[in-house]
Coordinates of C-alpha atoms in Angstrom, one line a residue:
X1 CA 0.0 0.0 0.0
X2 CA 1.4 3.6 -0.8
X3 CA 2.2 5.7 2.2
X4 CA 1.5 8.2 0.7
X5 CA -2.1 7.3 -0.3
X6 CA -2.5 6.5 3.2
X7 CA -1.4 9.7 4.6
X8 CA -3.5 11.6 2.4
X9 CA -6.1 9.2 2.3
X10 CA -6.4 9.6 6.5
X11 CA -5.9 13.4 6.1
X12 CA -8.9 13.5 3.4
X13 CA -11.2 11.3 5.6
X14 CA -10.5 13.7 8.9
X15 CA -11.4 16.8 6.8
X16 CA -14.4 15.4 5.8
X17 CA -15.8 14.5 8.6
X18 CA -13.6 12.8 11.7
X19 CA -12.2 15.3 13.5
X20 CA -14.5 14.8 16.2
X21 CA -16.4 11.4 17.2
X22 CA -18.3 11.1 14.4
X23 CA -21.8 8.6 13.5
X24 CA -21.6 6.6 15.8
X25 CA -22.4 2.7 14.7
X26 CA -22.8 4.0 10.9
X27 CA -22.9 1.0 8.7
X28 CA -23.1 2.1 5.0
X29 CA -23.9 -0.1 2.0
X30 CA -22.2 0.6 -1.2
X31 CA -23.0 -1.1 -4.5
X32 CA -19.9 -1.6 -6.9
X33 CA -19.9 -3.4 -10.4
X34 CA -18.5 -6.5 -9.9
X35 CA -15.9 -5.8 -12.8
X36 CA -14.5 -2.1 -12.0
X37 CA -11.9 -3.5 -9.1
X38 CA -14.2 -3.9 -6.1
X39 CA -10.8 -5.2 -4.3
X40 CA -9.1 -1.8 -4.7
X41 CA -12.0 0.3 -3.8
X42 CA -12.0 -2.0 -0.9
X43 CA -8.4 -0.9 -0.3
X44 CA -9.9 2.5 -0.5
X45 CA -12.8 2.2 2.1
X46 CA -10.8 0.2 4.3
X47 CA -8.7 3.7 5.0
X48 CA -12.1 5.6 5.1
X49 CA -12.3 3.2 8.0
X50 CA -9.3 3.3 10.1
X51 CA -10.1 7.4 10.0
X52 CA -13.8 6.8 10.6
X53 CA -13.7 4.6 13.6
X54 CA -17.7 5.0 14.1
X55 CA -18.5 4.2 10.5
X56 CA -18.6 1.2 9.0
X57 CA -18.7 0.1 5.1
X58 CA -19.7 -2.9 3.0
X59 CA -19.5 -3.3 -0.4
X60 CA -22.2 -5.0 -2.7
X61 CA -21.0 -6.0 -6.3
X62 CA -23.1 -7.1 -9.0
X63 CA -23.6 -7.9 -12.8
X64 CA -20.8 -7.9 -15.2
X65 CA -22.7 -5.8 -17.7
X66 CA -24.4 -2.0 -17.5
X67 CA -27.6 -3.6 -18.7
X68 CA -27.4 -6.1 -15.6
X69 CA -26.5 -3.7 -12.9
X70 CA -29.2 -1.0 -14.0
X71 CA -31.9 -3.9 -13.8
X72 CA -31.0 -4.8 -10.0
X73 CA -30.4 -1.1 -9.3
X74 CA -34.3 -0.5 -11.0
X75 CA -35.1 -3.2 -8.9
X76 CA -33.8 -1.9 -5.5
X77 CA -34.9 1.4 -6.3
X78 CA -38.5 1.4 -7.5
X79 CA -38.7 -0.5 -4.1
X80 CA -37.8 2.5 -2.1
X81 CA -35.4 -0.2 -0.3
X82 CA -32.8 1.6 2.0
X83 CA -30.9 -1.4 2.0
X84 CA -28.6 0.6 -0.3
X85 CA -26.5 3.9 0.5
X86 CA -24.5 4.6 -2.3
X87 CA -25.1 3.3 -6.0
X88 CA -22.1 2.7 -8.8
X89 CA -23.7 4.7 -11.7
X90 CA -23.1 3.8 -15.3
X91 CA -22.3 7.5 -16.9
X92 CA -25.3 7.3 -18.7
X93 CA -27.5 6.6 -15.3
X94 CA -27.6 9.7 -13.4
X95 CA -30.3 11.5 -15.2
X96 CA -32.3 8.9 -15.6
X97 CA -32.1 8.2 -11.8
X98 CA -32.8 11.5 -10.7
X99 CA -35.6 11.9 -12.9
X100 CA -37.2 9.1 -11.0
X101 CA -36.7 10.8 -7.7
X102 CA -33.8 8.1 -6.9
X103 CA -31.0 9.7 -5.9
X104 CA -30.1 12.9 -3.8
X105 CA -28.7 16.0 -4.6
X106 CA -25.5 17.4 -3.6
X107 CA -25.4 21.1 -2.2
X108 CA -22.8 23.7 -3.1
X109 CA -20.2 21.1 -4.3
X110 CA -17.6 22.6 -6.6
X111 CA -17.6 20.7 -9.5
X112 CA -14.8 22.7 -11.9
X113 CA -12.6 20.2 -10.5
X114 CA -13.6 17.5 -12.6
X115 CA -13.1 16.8 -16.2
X116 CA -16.1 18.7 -18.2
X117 CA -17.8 16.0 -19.5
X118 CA -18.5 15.0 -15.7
X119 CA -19.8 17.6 -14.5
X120 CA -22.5 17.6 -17.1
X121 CA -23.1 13.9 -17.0
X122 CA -23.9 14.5 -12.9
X123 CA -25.9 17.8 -13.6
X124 CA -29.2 17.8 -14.2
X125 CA -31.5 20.9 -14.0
X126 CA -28.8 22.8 -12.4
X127 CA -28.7 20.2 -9.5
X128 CA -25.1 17.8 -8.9
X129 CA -26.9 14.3 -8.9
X130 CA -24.1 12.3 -8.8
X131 CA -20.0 12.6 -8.5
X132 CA -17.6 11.1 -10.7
X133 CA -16.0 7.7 -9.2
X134 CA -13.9 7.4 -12.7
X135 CA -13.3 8.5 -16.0
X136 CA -13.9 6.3 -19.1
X137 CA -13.3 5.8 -22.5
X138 CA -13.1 2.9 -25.3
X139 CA -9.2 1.9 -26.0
X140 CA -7.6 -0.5 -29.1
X141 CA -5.6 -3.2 -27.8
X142 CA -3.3 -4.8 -29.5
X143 CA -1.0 -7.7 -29.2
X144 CA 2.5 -5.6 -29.0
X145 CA 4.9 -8.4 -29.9
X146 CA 2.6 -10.0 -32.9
X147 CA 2.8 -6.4 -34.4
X148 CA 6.5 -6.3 -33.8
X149 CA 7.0 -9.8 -34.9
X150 CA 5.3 -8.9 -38.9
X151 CA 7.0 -5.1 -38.7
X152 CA 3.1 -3.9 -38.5
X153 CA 2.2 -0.6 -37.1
X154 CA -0.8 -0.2 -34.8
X155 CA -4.0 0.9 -37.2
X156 CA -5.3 4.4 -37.5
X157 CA -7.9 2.9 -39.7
X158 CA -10.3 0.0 -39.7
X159 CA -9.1 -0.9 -43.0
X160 CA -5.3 -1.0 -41.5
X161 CA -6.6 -3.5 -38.7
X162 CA -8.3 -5.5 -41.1
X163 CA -4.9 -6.2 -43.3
X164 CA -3.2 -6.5 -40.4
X165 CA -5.5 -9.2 -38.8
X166 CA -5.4 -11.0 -42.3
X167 CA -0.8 -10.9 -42.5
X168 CA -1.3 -12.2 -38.6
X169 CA -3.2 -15.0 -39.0
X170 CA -1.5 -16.3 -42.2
X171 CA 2.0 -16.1 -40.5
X172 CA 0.6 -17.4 -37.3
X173 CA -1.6 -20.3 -38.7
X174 CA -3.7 -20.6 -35.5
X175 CA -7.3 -21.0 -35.9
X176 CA -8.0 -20.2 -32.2
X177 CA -6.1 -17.0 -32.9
X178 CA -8.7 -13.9 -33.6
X179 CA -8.2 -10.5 -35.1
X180 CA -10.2 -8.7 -33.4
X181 CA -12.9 -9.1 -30.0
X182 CA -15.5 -6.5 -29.7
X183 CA -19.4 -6.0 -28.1
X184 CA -21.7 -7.4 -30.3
X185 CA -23.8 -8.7 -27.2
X186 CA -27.0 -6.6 -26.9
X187 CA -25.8 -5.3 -24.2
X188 CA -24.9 -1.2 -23.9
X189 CA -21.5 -2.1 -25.5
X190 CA -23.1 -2.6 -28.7
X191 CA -24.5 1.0 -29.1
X192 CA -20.7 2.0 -28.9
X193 CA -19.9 -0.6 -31.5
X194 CA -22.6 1.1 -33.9
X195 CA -21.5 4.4 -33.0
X196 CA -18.1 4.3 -33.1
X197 CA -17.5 4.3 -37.2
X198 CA -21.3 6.2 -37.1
X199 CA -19.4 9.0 -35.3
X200 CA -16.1 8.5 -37.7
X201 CA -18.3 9.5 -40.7
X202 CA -18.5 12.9 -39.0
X203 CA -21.9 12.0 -38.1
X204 CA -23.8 12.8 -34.6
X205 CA -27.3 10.3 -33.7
X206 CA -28.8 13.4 -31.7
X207 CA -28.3 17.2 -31.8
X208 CA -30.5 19.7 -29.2
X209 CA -32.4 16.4 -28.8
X210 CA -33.4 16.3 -32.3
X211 CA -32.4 13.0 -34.1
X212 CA -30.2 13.9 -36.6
X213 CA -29.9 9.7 -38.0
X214 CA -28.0 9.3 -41.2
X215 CA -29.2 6.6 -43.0
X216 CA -26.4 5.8 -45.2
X217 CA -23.8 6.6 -42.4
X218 CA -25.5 4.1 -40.5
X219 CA -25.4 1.3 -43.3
X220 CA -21.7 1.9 -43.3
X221 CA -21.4 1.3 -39.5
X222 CA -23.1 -1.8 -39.4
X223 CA -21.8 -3.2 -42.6
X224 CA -18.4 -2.6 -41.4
X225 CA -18.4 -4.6 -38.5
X226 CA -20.6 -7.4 -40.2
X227 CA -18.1 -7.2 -43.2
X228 CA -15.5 -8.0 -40.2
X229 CA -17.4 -11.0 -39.0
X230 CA -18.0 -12.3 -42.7
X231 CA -14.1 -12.1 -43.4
X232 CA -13.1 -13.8 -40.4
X233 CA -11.4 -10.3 -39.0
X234 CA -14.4 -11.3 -36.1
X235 CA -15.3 -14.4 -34.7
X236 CA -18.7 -15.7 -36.2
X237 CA -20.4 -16.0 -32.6
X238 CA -19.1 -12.4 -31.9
X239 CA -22.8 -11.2 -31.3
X240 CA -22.5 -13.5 -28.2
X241 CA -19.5 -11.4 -27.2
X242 CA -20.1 -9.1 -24.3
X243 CA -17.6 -6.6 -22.8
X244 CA -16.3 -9.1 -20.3
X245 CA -16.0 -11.9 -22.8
X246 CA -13.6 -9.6 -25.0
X247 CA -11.3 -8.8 -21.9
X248 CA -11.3 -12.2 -21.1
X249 CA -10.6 -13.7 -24.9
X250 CA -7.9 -11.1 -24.9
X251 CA -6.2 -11.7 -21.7
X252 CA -5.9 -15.2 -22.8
X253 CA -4.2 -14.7 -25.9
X254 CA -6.8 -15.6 -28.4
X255 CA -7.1 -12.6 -30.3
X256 CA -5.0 -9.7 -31.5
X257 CA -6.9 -6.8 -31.0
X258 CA -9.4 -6.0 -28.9
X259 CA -11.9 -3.0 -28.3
X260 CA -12.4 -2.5 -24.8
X261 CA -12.4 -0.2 -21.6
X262 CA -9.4 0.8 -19.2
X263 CA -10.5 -1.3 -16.3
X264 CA -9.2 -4.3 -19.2
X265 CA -5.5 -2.9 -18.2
X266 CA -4.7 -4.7 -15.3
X267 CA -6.4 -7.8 -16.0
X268 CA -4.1 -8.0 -18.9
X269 CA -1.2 -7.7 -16.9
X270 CA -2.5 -9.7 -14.2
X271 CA -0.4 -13.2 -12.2
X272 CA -3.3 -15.3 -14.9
X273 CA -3.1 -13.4 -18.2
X274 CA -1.1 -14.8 -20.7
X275 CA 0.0 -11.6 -22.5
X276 CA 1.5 -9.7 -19.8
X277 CA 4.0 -7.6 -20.8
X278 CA 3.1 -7.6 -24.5
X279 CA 0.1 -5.3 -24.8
X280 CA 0.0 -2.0 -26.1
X281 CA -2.9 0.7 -26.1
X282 CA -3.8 3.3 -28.8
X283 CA -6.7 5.5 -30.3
X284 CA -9.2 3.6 -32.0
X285 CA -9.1 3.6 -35.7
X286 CA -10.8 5.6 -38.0
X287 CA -13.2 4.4 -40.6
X288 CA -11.3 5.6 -44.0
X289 CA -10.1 9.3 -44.0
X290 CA -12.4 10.1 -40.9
X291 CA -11.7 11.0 -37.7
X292 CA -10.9 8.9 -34.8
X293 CA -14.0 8.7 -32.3
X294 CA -14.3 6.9 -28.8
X295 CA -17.2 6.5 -27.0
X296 CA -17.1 8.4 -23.5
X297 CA -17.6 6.1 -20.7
X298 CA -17.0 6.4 -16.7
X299 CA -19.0 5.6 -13.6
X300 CA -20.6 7.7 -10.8
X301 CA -21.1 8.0 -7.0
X302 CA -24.8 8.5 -6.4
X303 CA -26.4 8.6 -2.8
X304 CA -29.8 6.7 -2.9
X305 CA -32.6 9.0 -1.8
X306 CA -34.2 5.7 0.4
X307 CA -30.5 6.0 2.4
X308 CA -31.5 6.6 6.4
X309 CA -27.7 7.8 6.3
X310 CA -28.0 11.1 4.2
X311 CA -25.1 12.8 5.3
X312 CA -23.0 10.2 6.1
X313 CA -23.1 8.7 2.7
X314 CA -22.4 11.6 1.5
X315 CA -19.6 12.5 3.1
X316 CA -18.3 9.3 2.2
X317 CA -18.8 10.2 -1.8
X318 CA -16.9 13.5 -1.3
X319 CA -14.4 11.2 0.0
X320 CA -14.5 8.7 -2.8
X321 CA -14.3 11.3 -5.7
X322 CA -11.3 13.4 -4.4
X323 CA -8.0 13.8 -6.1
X324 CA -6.0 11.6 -3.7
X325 CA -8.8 8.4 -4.1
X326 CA -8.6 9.2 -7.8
X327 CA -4.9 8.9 -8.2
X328 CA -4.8 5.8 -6.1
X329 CA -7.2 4.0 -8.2
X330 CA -5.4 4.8 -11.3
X331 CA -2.4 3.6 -10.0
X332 CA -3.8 0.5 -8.6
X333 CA -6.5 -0.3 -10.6
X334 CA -5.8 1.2 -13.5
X335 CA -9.4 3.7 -13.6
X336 CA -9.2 6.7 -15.2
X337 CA -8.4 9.8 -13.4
X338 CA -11.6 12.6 -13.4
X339 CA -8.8 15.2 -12.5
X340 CA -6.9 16.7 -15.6
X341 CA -3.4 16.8 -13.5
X342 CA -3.8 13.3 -12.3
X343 CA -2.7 12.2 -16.1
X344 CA 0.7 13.5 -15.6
X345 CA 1.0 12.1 -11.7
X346 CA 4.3 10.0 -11.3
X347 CA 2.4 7.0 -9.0
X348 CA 0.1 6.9 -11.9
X349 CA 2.4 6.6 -14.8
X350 CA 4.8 4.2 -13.5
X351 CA 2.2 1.9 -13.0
X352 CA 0.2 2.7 -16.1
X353 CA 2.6 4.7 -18.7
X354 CA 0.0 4.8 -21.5
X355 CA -2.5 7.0 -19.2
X356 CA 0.1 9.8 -20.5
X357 CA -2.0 10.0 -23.5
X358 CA -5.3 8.9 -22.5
X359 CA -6.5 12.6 -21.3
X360 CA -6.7 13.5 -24.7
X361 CA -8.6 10.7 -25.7
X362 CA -11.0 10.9 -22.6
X363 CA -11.4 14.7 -23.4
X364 CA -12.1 14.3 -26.6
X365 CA -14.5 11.1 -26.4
X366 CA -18.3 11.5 -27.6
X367 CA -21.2 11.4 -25.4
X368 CA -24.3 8.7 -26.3
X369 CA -27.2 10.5 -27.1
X370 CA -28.6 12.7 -24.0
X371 CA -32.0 12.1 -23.4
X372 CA -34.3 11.2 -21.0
X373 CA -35.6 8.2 -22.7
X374 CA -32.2 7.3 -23.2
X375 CA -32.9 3.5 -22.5
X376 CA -35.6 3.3 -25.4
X377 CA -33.0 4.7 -27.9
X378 CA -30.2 2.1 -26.5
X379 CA -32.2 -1.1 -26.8
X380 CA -32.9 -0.2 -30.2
X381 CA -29.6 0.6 -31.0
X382 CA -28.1 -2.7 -29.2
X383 CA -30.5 -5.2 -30.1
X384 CA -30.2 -4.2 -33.8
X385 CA -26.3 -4.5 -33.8
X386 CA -26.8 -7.8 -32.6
X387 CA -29.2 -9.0 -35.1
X388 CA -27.2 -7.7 -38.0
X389 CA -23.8 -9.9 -36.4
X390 CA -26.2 -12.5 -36.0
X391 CA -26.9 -12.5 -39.6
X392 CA -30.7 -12.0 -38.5
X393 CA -31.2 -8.9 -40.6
X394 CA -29.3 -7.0 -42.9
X395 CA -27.0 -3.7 -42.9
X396 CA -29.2 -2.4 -44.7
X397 CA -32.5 -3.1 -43.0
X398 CA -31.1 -3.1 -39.7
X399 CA -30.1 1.0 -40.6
X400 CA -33.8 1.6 -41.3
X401 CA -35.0 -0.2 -38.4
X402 CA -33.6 2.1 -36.0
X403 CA -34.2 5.2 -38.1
X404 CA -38.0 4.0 -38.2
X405 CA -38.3 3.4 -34.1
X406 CA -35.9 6.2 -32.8
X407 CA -38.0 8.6 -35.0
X408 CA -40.5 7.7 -32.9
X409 CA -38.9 7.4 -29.9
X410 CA -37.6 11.2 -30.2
X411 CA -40.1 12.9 -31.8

């Protein structure tokens, strides 16, 4: 453990709230996806702790998906249970959760702190719904010494990755060997499949909440990731594929490249992962002479509005989403920084160098579509990906399909 975590880590939990005795017999419940390093944020609370001596805090994980997490959370919520304190937030969960009268509000907290695309994520209405736990955004993986082995570059383009999948596989001759794992699960994942070469066109899905779909744009996103599937770049079962499965195919050597989420960093260099020590990270590629798009991710601290601990659980976020936590969980778990200077911290980049370049990437990622019936406009989006990799329905039908139901979804 880093002493000086721990110093600062005690020094933050006194200011906020244990310089006197204070809450006596608090026990707090905090839900954490079961996939974003519950260990570490134990690590984390377990400090919280030692500085706390009256409070106590367990930690709840759950579903390895968005999609699964949300459904429990619904769940919990709609029950008005107070079983939960805090709630783990999917970056595209706070307005939707505050619109149903779920989750409290925070007063007077100074938010130019953050990275921007936080603060408007967890403000809604002029109200701070939520606070940032970590930033987010999709990465390219690749397999460092394969690329090095056939003197390839990593791809700007699709088209690059494609030709060098293809020179891989023939030099390698390993059928178990993929080029490339990606969401095609319906599963939240997929909207960023679709909207990732959607987005490289130059395109946007929604503008001043007016759908702005373009049709043909569309028929080239889908195409091109069915085209992949079809020329053995994908797996065939890849709509089975969620984002889990592609860290996990990854980590265990069986494909080249992979799209995926920071959180996949460690895992790769993890005691079990057999390509430790020969991955690299870059941009994801662009779809011909486009631009290079990511899809912004992250996750967020809300306090349930059922809690019977109001102010306890939130002093406990303010804890969890300040610059020293944030540094620590880069460093040791390999989350994204929501503090700009964190990116060039020391601690963080000798344990993950390529976070020296991320900022600009999480900076310049694209948000999905902000709307309040933002869940009607993903399962459109995610279930159609999937049929089209399933072979179910075509590029092209598969682009009208969700022209024809998000037109009437956001009318």
């Amino acid at each position: 453990m880093n002493i000086r975590f721990m110093a600062a880590a005690l020094a933050a939990a006194s200011m906020l709230g244990s310089i006197t005795p204070a809450f006596a017999d608090t026990e707090l419940k905090i839900f954490v996806s079961s996939q974003h390093q519950p260990d570490v944020w134990r690590k984390v609370l377990d400090k919280y702790e030692a500085a706390n001596p009256g409070v106590k805090v367990a930690i709840e994980t759950g579903g390895n998906t968005s999609e699964a997490q949300a459904q429990y959370l619904n769940t919990v919520m709609s029950a008005k249970d107070p079983n939960l304190d805090i709630l783990m937030l999917d970056v595209i969960r706070p307005a939707q959760y505050a619109a149903a009268g779920w989750t409290s509000s925070f007063e007077g907290k100074d938010m130019s702190v953050y990275l921007p695309a936080y603060v408007e994520a967890n403000t809604v209405d002029g109200k701070i719904v939520a606070l940032p736990a970590f930033a987010d955004a999709m990465f390219l993986y690749y397999r460092k010494d394969l690329l090095d082995k056939y003197g390839i570059a990593p791809p700007k383009t699709w088209e690059e990755l494609a030709a060098a999948t293809k020179k891989i596989a023939e030099g390698e001759k390993n059928p178990e060997l993929q080029g490339l794992s990606f969401q095609g699960k319906a599963i939240e994942g997929a909207v960023c499949t679709f909207l990732l070469p959607y987005w490289s066109q130059g395109k946007n899905l929604v503008e001043n909440g007016k759908l702005t779909f373009d049709h043909d744009a569309a028929v080239t996103a889908l195409k091109l990731w069915k085209d992949f599937v079809d020329t053995g770049v994908a797996k065939k079962n890849i709509a089975e594929v969620a984002t889990d499965d592609t860290r996990k195919e990854f980590q265990a050597g069986s494909a080249a490249f992979a799209v995926n989420w920071s959180y996949a960093w460690t895992h790769f260099q993890g005691a079990e992962s057999v390509v430790a020590g020969k991955v690299g990270v870059t941009r994801l590629p662009a779809l011909g002479g486009g631009e290079q798009a990511s899809c912004l991710g992250g996750w967020e601290w809300g306090v349930s509005a059922y809690s019977t601990h109001q102010e306890e659980a939130k002093k406990l976020v303010e804890y969890l989403t300040s610059e020293d936590v944030s540094v620590f969980m880069a460093a040791n778990g390999s989350l994204l920084p929501t503090y700009a200077a964190a990116y060039k911290n020391s601690e963080v980049l000798k344990a993950v160098p390529w976070f020296a370049d991320a900022l600009q990437v999480v900076e310049t990622a694209k948000s999905r579509p902000v709307t309040p019936r933002y869940n009607e406009v993903s399962e459109v989006i995610r279930t159609t990906v999937n049929a089209v990799l399933a072979g179910v329905t075509t590029p092209e039908d598969g682009a009208s399909q969700i022209e024809a139901r998000l037109k009437r979804i956001l009318r």
